[in-house]
Structures are given as C-alpha cells and as structure tokens.
mmCIF file of C-alpha atoms in Angstrom:
data_model
loop_
_atom_site.group_PDB
_atom_site.id
_atom_site.type_symbol
_atom_site.label_atom_id
_atom_site.label_comp_id
_atom_site.label_asym_id
_atom_site.label_seq_id
_atom_site.Cartn_x
_atom_site.Cartn_y
_atom_site.Cartn_z
ATOM 1 C CA MET A 734 -39.689 58.526 -49.191
ATOM 2 C CA ALA A 735 -41.733 55.610 -49.512
ATOM 3 C CA ASN A 736 -44.386 55.342 -52.118
ATOM 4 C CA TYR A 737 -47.957 56.701 -50.933
ATOM 5 C CA TYR A 738 -49.535 53.958 -52.054
ATOM 6 C CA ASP A 739 -47.383 51.297 -50.680
ATOM 7 C CA VAL A 740 -49.682 49.014 -48.671
ATOM 8 C CA ASP A 741 -46.702 47.467 -46.364
ATOM 9 C CA ASP A 742 -45.819 51.235 -45.727
ATOM 10 C CA ILE A 743 -49.423 52.010 -44.642
ATOM 11 C CA ILE A 744 -49.681 49.039 -42.670
ATOM 12 C CA THR A 745 -46.158 50.035 -40.677
ATOM 13 C CA GLU A 746 -47.693 53.426 -39.542
ATOM 14 C CA GLU A 747 -50.855 52.066 -38.171
ATOM 15 C CA GLU A 748 -48.367 50.489 -35.246
ATOM 16 C CA ASN A 749 -49.517 51.869 -32.222
ATOM 17 C CA ILE A 750 -46.860 54.336 -29.843
ATOM 18 C CA SER A 751 -46.959 55.465 -26.759
ATOM 19 C CA VAL A 752 -47.463 59.343 -26.443
ATOM 20 C CA ILE A 753 -47.313 61.790 -23.750
ATOM 21 C CA PHE A 754 -49.083 64.738 -24.138
ATOM 22 C CA GLN A 755 -47.516 68.284 -23.659
ATOM 23 C CA LYS A 756 -50.669 70.291 -23.840
ATOM 24 C CA ALA A 757 -54.189 69.892 -23.192
ATOM 25 C CA VAL A 758 -56.290 69.035 -26.082
ATOM 26 C CA ASN A 759 -59.963 69.939 -26.438
ATOM 27 C CA GLY A 760 -62.573 68.110 -28.335
ATOM 28 C CA VAL A 761 -60.924 65.453 -29.134
ATOM 29 C CA GLY A 762 -61.739 61.599 -28.131
ATOM 30 C CA ILE A 763 -58.110 59.873 -28.765
ATOM 31 C CA ASP A 764 -58.217 59.002 -25.123
ATOM 32 C CA PRO A 765 -60.137 56.001 -24.068
ATOM 33 C CA GLY A 766 -59.236 56.598 -20.335
ATOM 34 C CA SER A 767 -61.232 60.005 -19.980
ATOM 35 C CA GLU A 768 -64.868 60.369 -19.774
ATOM 36 C CA LYS A 769 -64.720 63.926 -20.774
ATOM 37 C CA ASN A 770 -64.095 64.560 -24.755
ATOM 38 C CA CYS A 771 -60.519 66.033 -24.223
ATOM 39 C CA VAL A 772 -57.008 64.915 -23.204
ATOM 40 C CA GLU A 773 -55.399 66.326 -20.123
ATOM 41 C CA GLN A 774 -51.517 67.678 -19.823
ATOM 42 C CA GLY A 775 -49.477 64.809 -19.337
ATOM 43 C CA SER A 776 -51.782 61.890 -20.099
ATOM 44 C CA LYS A 777 -50.189 59.164 -21.582
ATOM 45 C CA VAL A 778 -51.885 57.553 -24.768
ATOM 46 C CA GLU A 779 -51.308 54.949 -27.261
ATOM 47 C CA LEU A 780 -51.725 56.464 -30.730
ATOM 48 C CA PRO A 781 -51.131 55.070 -34.148
ATOM 49 C CA PHE A 782 -47.566 56.068 -35.405
ATOM 50 C CA TRP A 783 -49.070 58.161 -38.395
ATOM 51 C CA LEU A 784 -50.961 60.462 -35.933
ATOM 52 C CA ALA A 785 -48.564 60.203 -33.336
ATOM 53 C CA SER A 786 -45.519 61.646 -35.820
ATOM 54 C CA GLU A 787 -47.816 64.596 -36.871
ATOM 55 C CA LEU A 788 -48.401 65.536 -33.697
ATOM 56 C CA CYS A 789 -44.716 65.212 -32.605
ATOM 57 C CA LEU A 790 -44.125 68.309 -34.971
ATOM 58 C CA ARG A 791 -46.408 70.108 -33.403
ATOM 59 C CA ASN A 792 -44.602 70.066 -30.323
ATOM 60 C CA THR A 793 -48.177 68.509 -28.850
ATOM 61 C CA VAL A 794 -46.772 65.228 -27.592
ATOM 62 C CA VAL A 795 -43.535 63.636 -27.024
ATOM 63 C CA ALA A 796 -43.130 59.852 -28.477
ATOM 64 C CA GLN A 797 -41.661 57.602 -25.983
ATOM 65 C CA VAL A 798 -39.838 54.189 -27.722
ATOM 66 C CA PRO A 799 -41.746 51.345 -28.371
ATOM 67 C CA ALA A 800 -42.134 48.159 -26.943
ATOM 68 C CA CYS A 801 -40.482 46.248 -29.703
ATOM 69 C CA PHE A 802 -37.266 48.193 -29.319
ATOM 70 C CA ASP A 803 -37.087 47.957 -25.763
ATOM 71 C CA GLU A 804 -33.978 46.674 -23.189
ATOM 72 C CA LYS A 805 -35.319 43.254 -23.585
ATOM 73 C CA THR A 806 -35.365 42.990 -27.317
ATOM 74 C CA ARG A 807 -31.634 44.745 -27.465
ATOM 75 C CA LEU A 808 -29.969 42.015 -24.919
ATOM 76 C CA GLU A 809 -31.810 39.486 -27.134
ATOM 77 C CA VAL A 810 -30.424 40.642 -30.275
ATOM 78 C CA GLN A 811 -27.003 40.873 -28.929
ATOM 79 C CA ALA A 812 -26.981 37.480 -27.735
ATOM 80 C CA ASP A 813 -28.091 35.900 -31.172
ATOM 81 C CA PRO A 814 -29.668 37.954 -33.516
ATOM 82 C CA ALA A 815 -30.868 34.926 -36.001
ATOM 83 C CA CYS A 816 -33.085 33.224 -33.124
ATOM 84 C CA VAL A 817 -35.054 36.562 -31.901
ATOM 85 C CA ASP A 818 -38.360 36.353 -33.064
ATOM 86 C CA LEU A 819 -38.828 39.789 -34.362
ATOM 87 C CA ARG A 820 -41.968 39.050 -36.471
ATOM 88 C CA SER A 821 -44.121 38.844 -32.783
ATOM 89 C CA ARG A 822 -42.174 42.216 -31.885
ATOM 90 C CA SER A 823 -43.577 43.763 -35.077
ATOM 91 C CA PRO A 824 -43.927 42.215 -38.538
ATOM 92 C CA TYR A 825 -42.316 45.393 -39.928
ATOM 93 C CA PHE A 826 -39.566 45.753 -37.397
ATOM 94 C CA TYR A 827 -36.739 47.586 -39.549
ATOM 95 C CA GLU A 828 -39.153 49.416 -41.436
ATOM 96 C CA PHE A 829 -40.857 50.705 -38.127
ATOM 97 C CA GLY A 830 -37.816 51.239 -36.387
ATOM 98 C CA CYS A 831 -36.628 54.052 -39.307
ATOM 99 C CA LYS A 832 -39.887 55.578 -38.664
ATOM 100 C CA VAL A 833 -39.913 55.597 -35.098
ATOM 101 C CA ALA A 834 -36.209 56.725 -34.466
ATOM 102 C CA PRO A 835 -36.255 60.602 -35.752
ATOM 103 C CA VAL A 836 -39.644 60.758 -34.135
ATOM 104 C CA THR A 837 -38.414 59.379 -30.413
ATOM 105 C CA GLY A 838 -34.660 61.043 -31.140
ATOM 106 C CA ASP A 839 -33.342 57.814 -30.007
ATOM 107 C CA ARG A 840 -30.364 57.314 -32.214
ATOM 108 C CA THR A 841 -29.227 53.739 -30.860
ATOM 109 C CA ILE A 842 -32.312 52.360 -32.377
ATOM 110 C CA GLY A 843 -30.795 52.532 -35.694
ATOM 111 C CA PHE A 844 -27.706 50.685 -34.332
ATOM 112 C CA LEU A 845 -29.905 47.861 -33.294
ATOM 113 C CA LEU A 846 -31.626 47.340 -36.512
ATOM 114 C CA PHE A 847 -28.696 47.549 -38.427
ATOM 115 C CA SER A 848 -26.569 45.372 -36.217
ATOM 116 C CA ALA A 849 -29.765 42.800 -36.085
ATOM 117 C CA PHE A 850 -30.273 42.725 -39.852
ATOM 118 C CA LYS A 851 -26.648 42.157 -40.491
ATOM 119 C CA SER A 852 -26.499 38.952 -38.744
ATOM 120 C CA ARG A 853 -29.543 37.822 -39.623
ATOM 121 C CA TYR A 854 -29.141 38.320 -43.341
ATOM 122 C CA LYS A 855 -26.608 35.062 -43.271
ATOM 123 C CA GLU A 856 -29.096 33.155 -41.764
ATOM 124 C CA VAL A 857 -31.585 34.203 -44.423
ATOM 125 C CA LEU A 858 -28.890 33.293 -46.981
ATOM 126 C CA THR A 859 -27.732 30.074 -46.188
ATOM 127 C CA LYS A 860 -31.374 28.993 -45.240
ATOM 128 C CA ALA A 861 -32.508 30.147 -48.445
ATOM 129 C CA HIS A 862 -30.389 28.431 -50.795
ATOM 130 C CA THR A 863 -29.585 25.472 -49.092
ATOM 131 C CA ALA A 864 -32.658 24.456 -47.757
ATOM 132 C CA ALA A 865 -34.319 24.235 -51.431
ATOM 133 C CA ASN A 866 -38.260 23.865 -51.247
ATOM 134 C CA VAL A 867 -38.162 22.502 -47.864
ATOM 135 C CA ALA A 868 -40.754 24.695 -46.206
ATOM 136 C CA ASN A 869 -39.319 25.561 -42.641
ATOM 137 C CA PRO A 870 -42.225 27.190 -40.721
ATOM 138 C CA LYS A 871 -40.481 27.713 -37.525
ATOM 139 C CA PHE A 872 -37.914 29.736 -38.929
ATOM 140 C CA LEU A 873 -39.929 31.491 -41.526
ATOM 141 C CA SER A 874 -42.320 32.443 -38.302
ATOM 142 C CA ARG A 875 -39.528 34.112 -36.323
ATOM 143 C CA LEU A 876 -38.794 36.590 -39.810
ATOM 144 C CA THR A 877 -39.933 39.822 -40.565
ATOM 145 C CA LYS A 878 -41.955 40.889 -43.664
ATOM 146 C CA GLU A 879 -38.575 42.302 -45.108
ATOM 147 C CA GLU A 880 -36.799 38.922 -44.292
ATOM 148 C CA VAL A 881 -39.348 37.162 -45.836
ATOM 149 C CA HIS A 882 -39.471 39.163 -49.059
ATOM 150 C CA LEU A 883 -35.531 38.315 -49.081
ATOM 151 C CA TYR A 884 -36.121 34.763 -48.553
ATOM 152 C CA GLU A 885 -38.799 34.039 -50.986
ATOM 153 C CA ALA A 886 -36.901 35.989 -53.675
ATOM 154 C CA ALA A 887 -33.960 33.913 -53.414
ATOM 155 C CA GLN A 888 -36.137 30.719 -53.271
ATOM 156 C CA SER A 889 -38.114 31.265 -56.323
ATOM 157 C CA SER A 890 -35.369 32.533 -58.267
ATOM 158 C CA MET A 891 -33.023 29.145 -57.301
ATOM 159 C CA ALA A 892 -36.419 27.101 -58.076
ATOM 160 C CA ALA A 893 -37.007 28.778 -61.437
ATOM 161 C CA PHE A 894 -33.483 27.721 -62.506
ATOM 162 C CA LYS A 895 -33.749 23.925 -61.120
ATOM 163 C CA LYS A 896 -37.153 23.714 -63.128
ATOM 164 C CA TRP A 897 -35.086 25.771 -66.389
ATOM 165 C CA ARG A 898 -32.563 22.503 -65.607
ATOM 166 C CA LYS A 899 -34.690 19.826 -65.267
ATOM 167 C CA GLY A 900 -36.010 20.427 -68.571
ATOM 168 C CA GLY A 901 -39.800 20.030 -70.118
ATOM 169 C CA PRO A 902 -41.674 21.423 -72.591
ATOM 170 C CA ARG A 903 -39.689 24.053 -74.620
ATOM 171 C CA LEU A 904 -42.493 25.721 -76.356
ATOM 172 C CA GLN A 905 -45.804 26.641 -74.984
ATOM 173 C CA PRO A 906 -48.608 27.018 -77.349
ATOM 174 C CA ALA A 907 -50.090 30.366 -77.669
ATOM 175 C CA SER A 908 -53.553 30.797 -75.801
ATOM 176 C CA VAL A 909 -55.351 32.072 -79.003
ATOM 177 C CA LEU A 910 -54.085 28.716 -80.771
ATOM 178 C CA ARG A 911 -55.927 26.487 -77.346
ATOM 179 C CA MET A 912 -58.590 27.650 -78.230
ATOM 180 C CA LYS A 913 -61.324 25.526 -79.972
ATOM 181 C CA ARG A 914 -61.677 26.515 -83.376
ATOM 182 C CA LYS A 915 -65.224 28.091 -83.745
ATOM 183 C CA SER A 916 -67.678 27.718 -86.930
ATOM 184 C CA THR A 917 -67.789 30.648 -88.722
ATOM 185 C CA ASN A 918 -71.309 31.070 -89.801
ATOM 186 C CA MET B 1422 -37.638 48.669 -48.706
ATOM 187 C CA ALA B 1423 -39.788 50.752 -50.563
ATOM 188 C CA ALA B 1424 -40.368 48.831 -53.214
ATOM 189 C CA GLN B 1425 -42.095 45.752 -51.920
ATOM 190 C CA SER B 1426 -42.787 43.945 -55.176
ATOM 191 C CA CYS B 1427 -40.729 40.969 -55.783
ATOM 192 C CA SER B 1428 -40.903 40.929 -59.520
ATOM 193 C CA GLN B 1429 -39.494 44.188 -59.887
ATOM 194 C CA PHE B 1430 -36.159 42.693 -59.549
ATOM 195 C CA HIS B 1431 -36.449 39.542 -61.418
ATOM 196 C CA VAL B 1432 -35.106 40.951 -64.817
ATOM 197 C CA PHE B 1433 -35.001 37.671 -66.676
ATOM 198 C CA SER B 1434 -36.598 34.004 -66.534
ATOM 199 C CA ALA B 1435 -34.516 31.415 -67.256
ATOM 200 C CA GLU B 1436 -35.844 31.005 -70.279
ATOM 201 C CA GLU B 1437 -35.125 34.074 -71.505
ATOM 202 C CA ILE B 1438 -31.795 33.534 -70.495
ATOM 203 C CA GLU B 1439 -31.187 30.567 -72.949
ATOM 204 C CA PHE B 1440 -33.276 32.553 -75.347
ATOM 205 C CA ILE B 1441 -29.873 35.044 -75.412
ATOM 206 C CA ALA B 1442 -27.340 32.643 -75.020
ATOM 207 C CA GLU B 1443 -28.992 31.212 -78.544
ATOM 208 C CA ASP B 1444 -27.096 33.909 -80.298
ATOM 209 C CA GLU B 1445 -23.373 32.764 -79.388
ATOM 210 C CA LEU B 1446 -21.899 31.316 -82.327
ATOM 211 C CA ILE B 1447 -21.151 27.396 -82.609
ATOM 212 C CA GLU B 1448 -19.026 25.572 -84.876
ATOM 213 C CA ILE B 1449 -21.194 22.968 -87.186
ATOM 214 C CA VAL B 1450 -20.218 20.826 -89.795
ATOM 215 C CA PRO B 1451 -23.168 20.430 -92.477
ATOM 216 C CA ASN B 1452 -24.026 17.128 -94.546
ATOM 217 C CA MET B 1453 -25.897 19.191 -97.122
ATOM 218 C CA ARG B 1454 -25.837 21.819 -99.282
ATOM 219 C CA MET B 1455 -27.339 25.101 -98.921
ATOM 220 C CA ASP B 1456 -26.482 28.556 -100.138
ATOM 221 C CA GLN B 1457 -25.614 31.887 -98.027
ATOM 222 C CA LEU B 1458 -28.242 32.691 -95.180
ATOM 223 C CA ASN B 1459 -28.475 36.520 -95.008
ATOM 224 C CA LEU B 1460 -29.916 37.223 -91.885
ATOM 225 C CA ILE B 1461 -30.137 40.442 -89.869
ATOM 226 C CA ARG B 1462 -27.032 39.988 -87.650
ATOM 227 C CA GLY B 1463 -24.993 38.812 -90.559
ATOM 228 C CA ASP B 1464 -24.137 36.158 -93.165
ATOM 229 C CA PHE B 1465 -23.752 32.369 -92.310
ATOM 230 C CA GLY B 1466 -22.607 29.717 -94.513
ATOM 231 C CA PRO B 1467 -22.523 28.732 -97.703
ATOM 232 C CA PHE B 1468 -22.774 25.456 -96.229
ATOM 233 C CA LEU B 1469 -21.312 22.801 -98.177
ATOM 234 C CA PRO B 1470 -21.141 18.945 -96.667
ATOM 235 C CA GLN B 1471 -18.199 18.334 -94.365
ATOM 236 C CA ILE B 1472 -16.837 21.668 -94.448
ATOM 237 C CA ALA B 1473 -17.018 23.195 -91.054
ATOM 238 C CA THR B 1474 -18.614 26.723 -90.799
ATOM 239 C CA GLU B 1475 -19.886 29.148 -87.680
ATOM 240 C CA VAL B 1476 -23.736 29.740 -87.124
ATOM 241 C CA PRO B 1477 -25.593 31.051 -83.848
ATOM 242 C CA LEU B 1478 -26.665 28.381 -81.540
ATOM 243 C CA TRP B 1479 -30.347 28.582 -82.260
ATOM 244 C CA LEU B 1480 -29.502 27.906 -86.214
ATOM 245 C CA ALA B 1481 -27.188 24.939 -85.128
ATOM 246 C CA VAL B 1482 -30.110 23.222 -82.958
ATOM 247 C CA ALA B 1483 -32.867 23.990 -85.655
ATOM 248 C CA LEU B 1484 -30.347 22.189 -88.626
ATOM 249 C CA LYS B 1485 -29.518 19.426 -85.997
ATOM 250 C CA LYS B 1486 -32.772 18.445 -85.267
ATOM 251 C CA ARG B 1487 -33.749 17.872 -89.281
ATOM 252 C CA GLY B 1488 -30.560 15.851 -89.125
ATOM 253 C CA LYS B 1489 -28.742 18.360 -91.468
ATOM 254 C CA CYS B 1490 -25.375 18.849 -89.791
ATOM 255 C CA ARG B 1491 -23.369 17.660 -86.812
ATOM 256 C CA ILE B 1492 -22.431 20.298 -84.068
ATOM 257 C CA ARG B 1493 -18.762 20.453 -82.970
ATOM 258 C CA PRO B 1494 -18.633 20.782 -79.305
ATOM 259 C CA PRO B 1495 -16.876 24.375 -78.068
ATOM 260 C CA GLU B 1496 -13.182 23.652 -77.056
ATOM 261 C CA TRP B 1497 -13.958 24.493 -72.953
ATOM 262 C CA MET B 1498 -16.302 21.397 -73.347
ATOM 263 C CA SER B 1499 -13.622 18.699 -73.479
ATOM 264 C CA VAL B 1500 -13.512 16.303 -70.642
ATOM 265 C CA GLU B 1501 -9.428 17.615 -70.092
ATOM 266 C CA LYS B 1502 -10.580 21.301 -70.100
ATOM 267 C CA LEU B 1503 -13.626 21.150 -67.917
ATOM 268 C CA THR B 1504 -11.157 19.065 -65.277
ATOM 269 C CA GLN B 1505 -8.532 21.758 -65.106
ATOM 270 C CA VAL B 1506 -11.478 23.714 -64.680
ATOM 271 C CA LEU B 1507 -12.887 22.218 -61.841
ATOM 272 C CA GLU B 1508 -9.597 21.430 -60.180
ATOM 273 C CA ALA B 1509 -8.925 25.678 -60.468
ATOM 274 C CA GLU B 1510 -12.290 26.500 -59.193
ATOM 275 C CA ARG B 1511 -11.919 24.181 -56.360
ATOM 276 C CA ASP B 1512 -8.457 25.667 -55.317
ATOM 277 C CA SER B 1513 -8.978 28.842 -55.144
ATOM 278 C CA GLU B 1514 -11.380 30.437 -52.631
ATOM 279 C CA LYS B 1515 -12.409 33.493 -54.615
ATOM 280 C CA GLU B 1516 -11.429 33.901 -57.705
ATOM 281 C CA PHE B 1517 -13.243 32.409 -60.496
ATOM 282 C CA GLN B 1518 -12.231 30.305 -63.636
ATOM 283 C CA VAL B 1519 -12.786 32.374 -67.065
ATOM 284 C CA LEU B 1520 -15.679 30.100 -68.534
ATOM 285 C CA PRO B 1521 -17.994 31.562 -71.548
ATOM 286 C CA PHE B 1522 -20.505 34.040 -70.663
ATOM 287 C CA HIS B 1523 -23.271 31.382 -71.255
ATOM 288 C CA TYR B 1524 -21.666 27.919 -70.358
ATOM 289 C CA VAL B 1525 -24.548 27.127 -68.186
ATOM 290 C CA GLU B 1526 -27.269 27.682 -71.374
ATOM 291 C CA ILE B 1527 -24.939 26.457 -73.911
ATOM 292 C CA SER B 1528 -24.158 23.356 -72.613
ATOM 293 C CA ARG B 1529 -27.865 22.300 -71.816
ATOM 294 C CA LEU B 1530 -28.646 22.888 -75.182
ATOM 295 C CA LEU B 1531 -25.963 21.051 -76.610
ATOM 296 C CA PHE B 1532 -26.676 18.075 -73.747
ATOM 297 C CA ASP B 1533 -30.292 18.137 -75.020
ATOM 298 C CA HIS B 1534 -29.968 18.305 -78.890
ATOM 299 C CA ALA B 1535 -26.768 16.808 -79.522
ATOM 300 C CA GLN B 1536 -25.803 14.200 -77.425
ATOM 301 C CA ASP B 1537 -24.266 12.111 -80.274
ATOM 302 C CA ASP B 1538 -21.873 14.544 -80.856
ATOM 303 C CA ILE B 1539 -20.148 15.027 -77.468
ATOM 304 C CA PRO B 1540 -17.526 12.552 -77.153
ATOM 305 C CA ASP B 1541 -17.899 11.538 -73.116
ATOM 306 C CA ILE B 1542 -21.132 13.148 -72.719
ATOM 307 C CA TYR B 1543 -21.573 11.386 -69.176
ATOM 308 C CA MET B 1544 -18.000 12.452 -67.929
ATOM 309 C CA VAL B 1545 -18.827 16.276 -69.317
ATOM 310 C CA ARG B 1546 -22.517 16.602 -67.956
ATOM 311 C CA SER B 1547 -21.074 15.494 -64.256
ATOM 312 C CA LEU B 1548 -18.172 17.833 -64.483
ATOM 313 C CA MET B 1549 -20.235 20.562 -65.757
ATOM 314 C CA GLU B 1550 -22.782 20.006 -62.754
ATOM 315 C CA ASP B 1551 -19.790 20.230 -60.432
ATOM 316 C CA ILE B 1552 -18.538 22.918 -61.808
ATOM 317 C CA ARG B 1553 -21.696 24.670 -61.497
ATOM 318 C CA ASP B 1554 -21.917 23.587 -57.683
ATOM 319 C CA VAL B 1555 -18.905 24.632 -56.798
ATOM 320 C CA ARG B 1556 -18.908 28.410 -58.371
ATOM 321 C CA PHE B 1557 -22.291 28.548 -56.616
ATOM 322 C CA HIS B 1558 -21.394 27.799 -53.377
ATOM 323 C CA LYS B 1559 -18.430 30.364 -53.762
ATOM 324 C CA VAL B 1560 -21.232 32.796 -54.716
ATOM 325 C CA GLU B 1561 -23.015 32.018 -51.909
ATOM 326 C CA THR B 1562 -20.009 32.604 -49.422
ATOM 327 C CA SER B 1563 -19.212 35.653 -51.069
ATOM 328 C CA LEU B 1564 -22.200 37.157 -50.083
ATOM 329 C CA GLU B 1565 -21.748 36.002 -46.904
ATOM 330 C CA THR B 1566 -19.467 38.572 -46.309
ATOM 331 C CA PHE B 1567 -21.624 41.907 -47.140
ATOM 332 C CA ASP B 1568 -22.056 44.373 -44.227
ATOM 333 C CA GLY B 1569 -23.622 47.507 -44.332
ATOM 334 C CA ARG B 1570 -20.880 49.413 -45.947
ATOM 335 C CA THR B 1571 -21.602 47.229 -49.433
ATOM 336 C CA SER B 1572 -23.580 48.921 -51.791
ATOM 337 C CA ALA B 1573 -21.862 47.198 -54.922
ATOM 338 C CA VAL B 1574 -20.710 44.153 -55.911
ATOM 339 C CA GLN B 1575 -17.899 42.955 -58.166
ATOM 340 C CA ILE B 1576 -17.182 39.204 -59.352
ATOM 341 C CA ARG B 1577 -15.474 38.515 -61.943
ATOM 342 C CA SER B 1578 -16.154 35.911 -64.718
ATOM 343 C CA LEU B 1579 -19.804 35.043 -63.224
ATOM 344 C CA SER B 1580 -21.755 34.226 -66.052
ATOM 345 C CA ALA B 1581 -25.185 35.097 -66.957
ATOM 346 C CA MET B 1582 -27.110 32.166 -65.388
ATOM 347 C CA GLU B 1583 -25.578 32.528 -61.932
ATOM 348 C CA VAL B 1584 -25.903 36.410 -61.829
ATOM 349 C CA ASN B 1585 -29.701 35.723 -62.875
ATOM 350 C CA ILE B 1586 -30.107 33.185 -59.515
ATOM 351 C CA VAL B 1587 -29.026 35.679 -56.901
ATOM 352 C CA ARG B 1588 -29.915 39.122 -58.662
ATOM 353 C CA PRO B 1589 -33.212 39.344 -56.792
ATOM 354 C CA PHE B 1590 -32.014 38.345 -53.554
ATOM 355 C CA VAL B 1591 -28.752 40.862 -53.560
ATOM 356 C CA ALA B 1592 -30.962 43.251 -54.924
ATOM 357 C CA ARG B 1593 -33.099 43.464 -51.882
ATOM 358 C CA ALA B 1594 -30.627 42.619 -49.518
ATOM 359 C CA LEU B 1595 -28.332 45.683 -50.578
ATOM 360 C CA GLN B 1596 -31.603 48.034 -50.703
ATOM 361 C CA ALA B 1597 -32.008 46.929 -47.081
ATOM 362 C CA PHE B 1598 -28.586 47.182 -46.159
ATOM 363 C CA GLN B 1599 -28.461 50.774 -47.652
ATOM 364 C CA LYS B 1600 -31.532 51.953 -45.698
ATOM 365 C CA LEU B 1601 -30.659 50.693 -42.352
ATOM 366 C CA GLY B 1602 -26.596 51.453 -42.741
ATOM 367 C CA ASN B 1603 -28.093 54.914 -43.305
ATOM 368 C CA MET B 1604 -29.763 55.009 -39.808
ATOM 369 C CA VAL B 1605 -26.385 54.419 -38.275
ATOM 370 C CA PRO B 1606 -24.972 57.599 -37.262
ATOM 371 C CA GLU B 1607 -21.509 58.102 -38.857
ATOM 372 C CA THR B 1608 -18.742 55.953 -37.046
ATOM 373 C CA ASP B 1609 -14.786 56.154 -37.170
ATOM 374 C CA SER B 1610 -14.349 53.210 -39.370
ATOM 375 C CA VAL B 1611 -14.191 55.832 -42.391
ATOM 376 C CA PRO B 1612 -11.104 57.895 -42.573
ATOM 377 C CA SER B 1613 -12.687 61.459 -42.963
ATOM 378 C CA THR B 1614 -9.540 63.164 -44.912
ATOM 379 C CA ARG B 1615 -11.797 63.281 -47.888
ATOM 380 C CA PRO B 1616 -14.116 65.965 -49.001
ATOM 381 C CA GLN B 1617 -17.744 65.435 -47.930
ATOM 382 C CA GLY B 1618 -19.091 64.346 -51.436
ATOM 383 C CA THR B 1619 -16.413 61.744 -52.440
ATOM 384 C CA ASP B 1620 -16.208 60.233 -48.796
ATOM 385 C CA LYS B 1621 -19.664 58.990 -49.029
ATOM 386 C CA ALA B 1622 -19.556 57.905 -52.538
ATOM 387 C CA ALA B 1623 -16.122 55.673 -51.646
ATOM 388 C CA ARG B 1624 -17.804 54.505 -48.399
ATOM 389 C CA GLY B 1625 -21.036 53.040 -50.420
ATOM 390 C CA ARG B 1626 -18.449 51.135 -52.964
ATOM 391 C CA ARG B 1627 -16.584 48.927 -50.727
ATOM 392 C CA ILE B 1628 -16.426 46.164 -53.738
ATOM 393 C CA LEU B 1629 -15.974 42.517 -53.317
ATOM 394 C CA ARG B 1630 -14.028 41.226 -56.044
ATOM 395 C CA GLY B 1631 -11.847 38.269 -57.109
ATOM 396 C CA ARG B 1632 -8.118 38.501 -56.533
#
C-alpha cells in the first residue's frame, strides 16, 4: 500500500486510461464527446486512473490496457530494453504498470515491467558509478522517475565519498558561533 | 517504490563513518609522561616515554597533533602486506580479502595526520587506492548479477565505507525488484516441494556470497 501523501503516487494515478462503459450513466459530464449530461452504454471514454479503478470495482466500466503497454512498446523492450525511452511512455512506467495490471487483468504486464527493469537496472548501475559527475542528459531523459532516483542515489553517495576522500575542513563552526556577537546593552 | 525520498536510505555520511572509525585501537609510542586516562570505554595508559601503548585512534591523532607521540601504523598497512592483498584481490573474481572493517577511514586518518610515521608513504598510499578501486569494481560486478529473485545480499568482508557507498542504491534497487517481482506470476523456476510459507522465504533469499 503506497503512502497516502506520496506525491509521486498521486501523480501516477492521474494518468489517463481508456475505459468502456458497461452501463448508461446519468447526470455525469465525464464524456466530452456527448452533448447531453450522461454517458451511454458502450461508449469509450478516457478517465484518470483513480476514477477508472473505482468504477471498475463497481463493474460500471471495463478498463483497457493503456497505450504505454501496447504491442509496440513490448517489441521495443524485447529488442533492447536499455534504449527504450520509457519516460515518454509514462514517467511512472513501473508504478503505473503495477496499478494497471490488476485492473485490466492483463497478466503479461507484470512480466514486461519485470524484464524491462531487470535489464535497464544494469545500464543504470554501470552508468551511475562510472560516468561520475558527467551529466548525460540523453541517457537520463530515457529513464523513468524510479530509475532516475536509483541513478541519483548511486551518484550522490559516490560523490559524497569522493568529497570526503579529497578532504577539506573537517570541523565546521556551529552556526551559533558564526553569528556576530551583539552588544548586551 | 512506496518510499520515494532518497534521504531515507542514506543512513550514514562519510564523516559519520569516519567518526565511528576513530574508536578503533591503534598503537602509539608516547614521548611524554602522563597518568592513566579513565575514559568511559576503558582505561588507557599510563603513558611513559618510549613505551608503546594502545589508544583509540582519535586520541592518537590528538596526541600526534600536539607532537606528544609517534603512531605505529598497523601491521596490515605495510607495503608487503598491501602488495599481497592487492594481488589476491586481483586474482580472485568474487572473493574479498580480509581487511579491517574501517580500513578506508583508518588509512585516510593516518595519511592526513601521521605522514612521517608511515614508511614508504607514497607506495602505501597508491597501494591503498588500488586495493580500494579493485574492490569497488568487484562490488559493482557482483551487483550486476542481481535478478528479481534476489532480496538479500551477502558479501563477505566488505568494509564500512564500501557498504555505505552502495547502500542507497542497493536498498532502492532491491525494493524495486521486490515490487516488480511480485507482479510476475509464479514461474516454474522454484521447486514446489516445500510448503507454501518457507517456499516464499527461500525464493526471496537467493544469497550472493563470495566463495
């Protein structure tokens, strides 16, 4: 269960997913295509995930697999996972996938996510430690949020170690001491 | 990926590790006379000129700064020992040589404060660097072998600093692997002879160990 206040989690659920209404719904304006204030049975609407999953639970809609997990992405991931630009698919590719899979009932998504992460992880690992403090925007722009976090975790700890090894002032004066002494009267 | 904040995994900074390492004991040869010191962790001294005694590293450094003692570099910091270690590190693919848990920090403190007490300091310093690089490279290659079934890592005789460097990364990666691994339906890679409970635990604990 993700943290309720987790901003990344909230943004993940904002992602749109297309659903097909199984029932006619009255009094809602969620279908931009219809003129009336209702949704007809069988109409296809894009809804944010948080709404779609709730409606799914009530059997009102049937969710479809979002475009970022389509056949094309799968083929690309199979061919060379490290070079696929997953961020443009969805910045929260893995988190979104984990949420989408149970709703759509597509069991192959799990495997797609897992195999993609497994091979991209190696790329992140080698890049993070070897290309020390050389910012590689092209590489970073392909990563999803989670992978960027991983990359930064590795880089920052390595940078902290290098800074420590190089030395410098070991003792820092406390901020209290740095303040100028004021006259007491 | 429930926890997105990075600082959570960063338990120690390098400076904190160094602080902990200063509690290691080291031999000094005082050149002054001083009574026994009664510290919380134990009694040190009495200090007599030219009589070697063991003190915590921080005390040794403090005395050294005031010119009150000579620090005897530990045995493993000799050129012969380090050359041996380096060769052994290069020879074995997976295994790590046994060095003190705080060897990175101790060597840096000594290089900084007691240069004149270490024989062949340039040689020792460069050997130290080489050993560290070789070891870190090994850590990296062993991290590459992660797959989704890894949920615990065991690498023997890794030092404090080395662990600390990879900790944030490994913790995050393992968390992600665990989350995504749960998404994949059970495959036939696990022999299903064990009862359900232990099966899951055993699958999660594919241990990576230096042999």
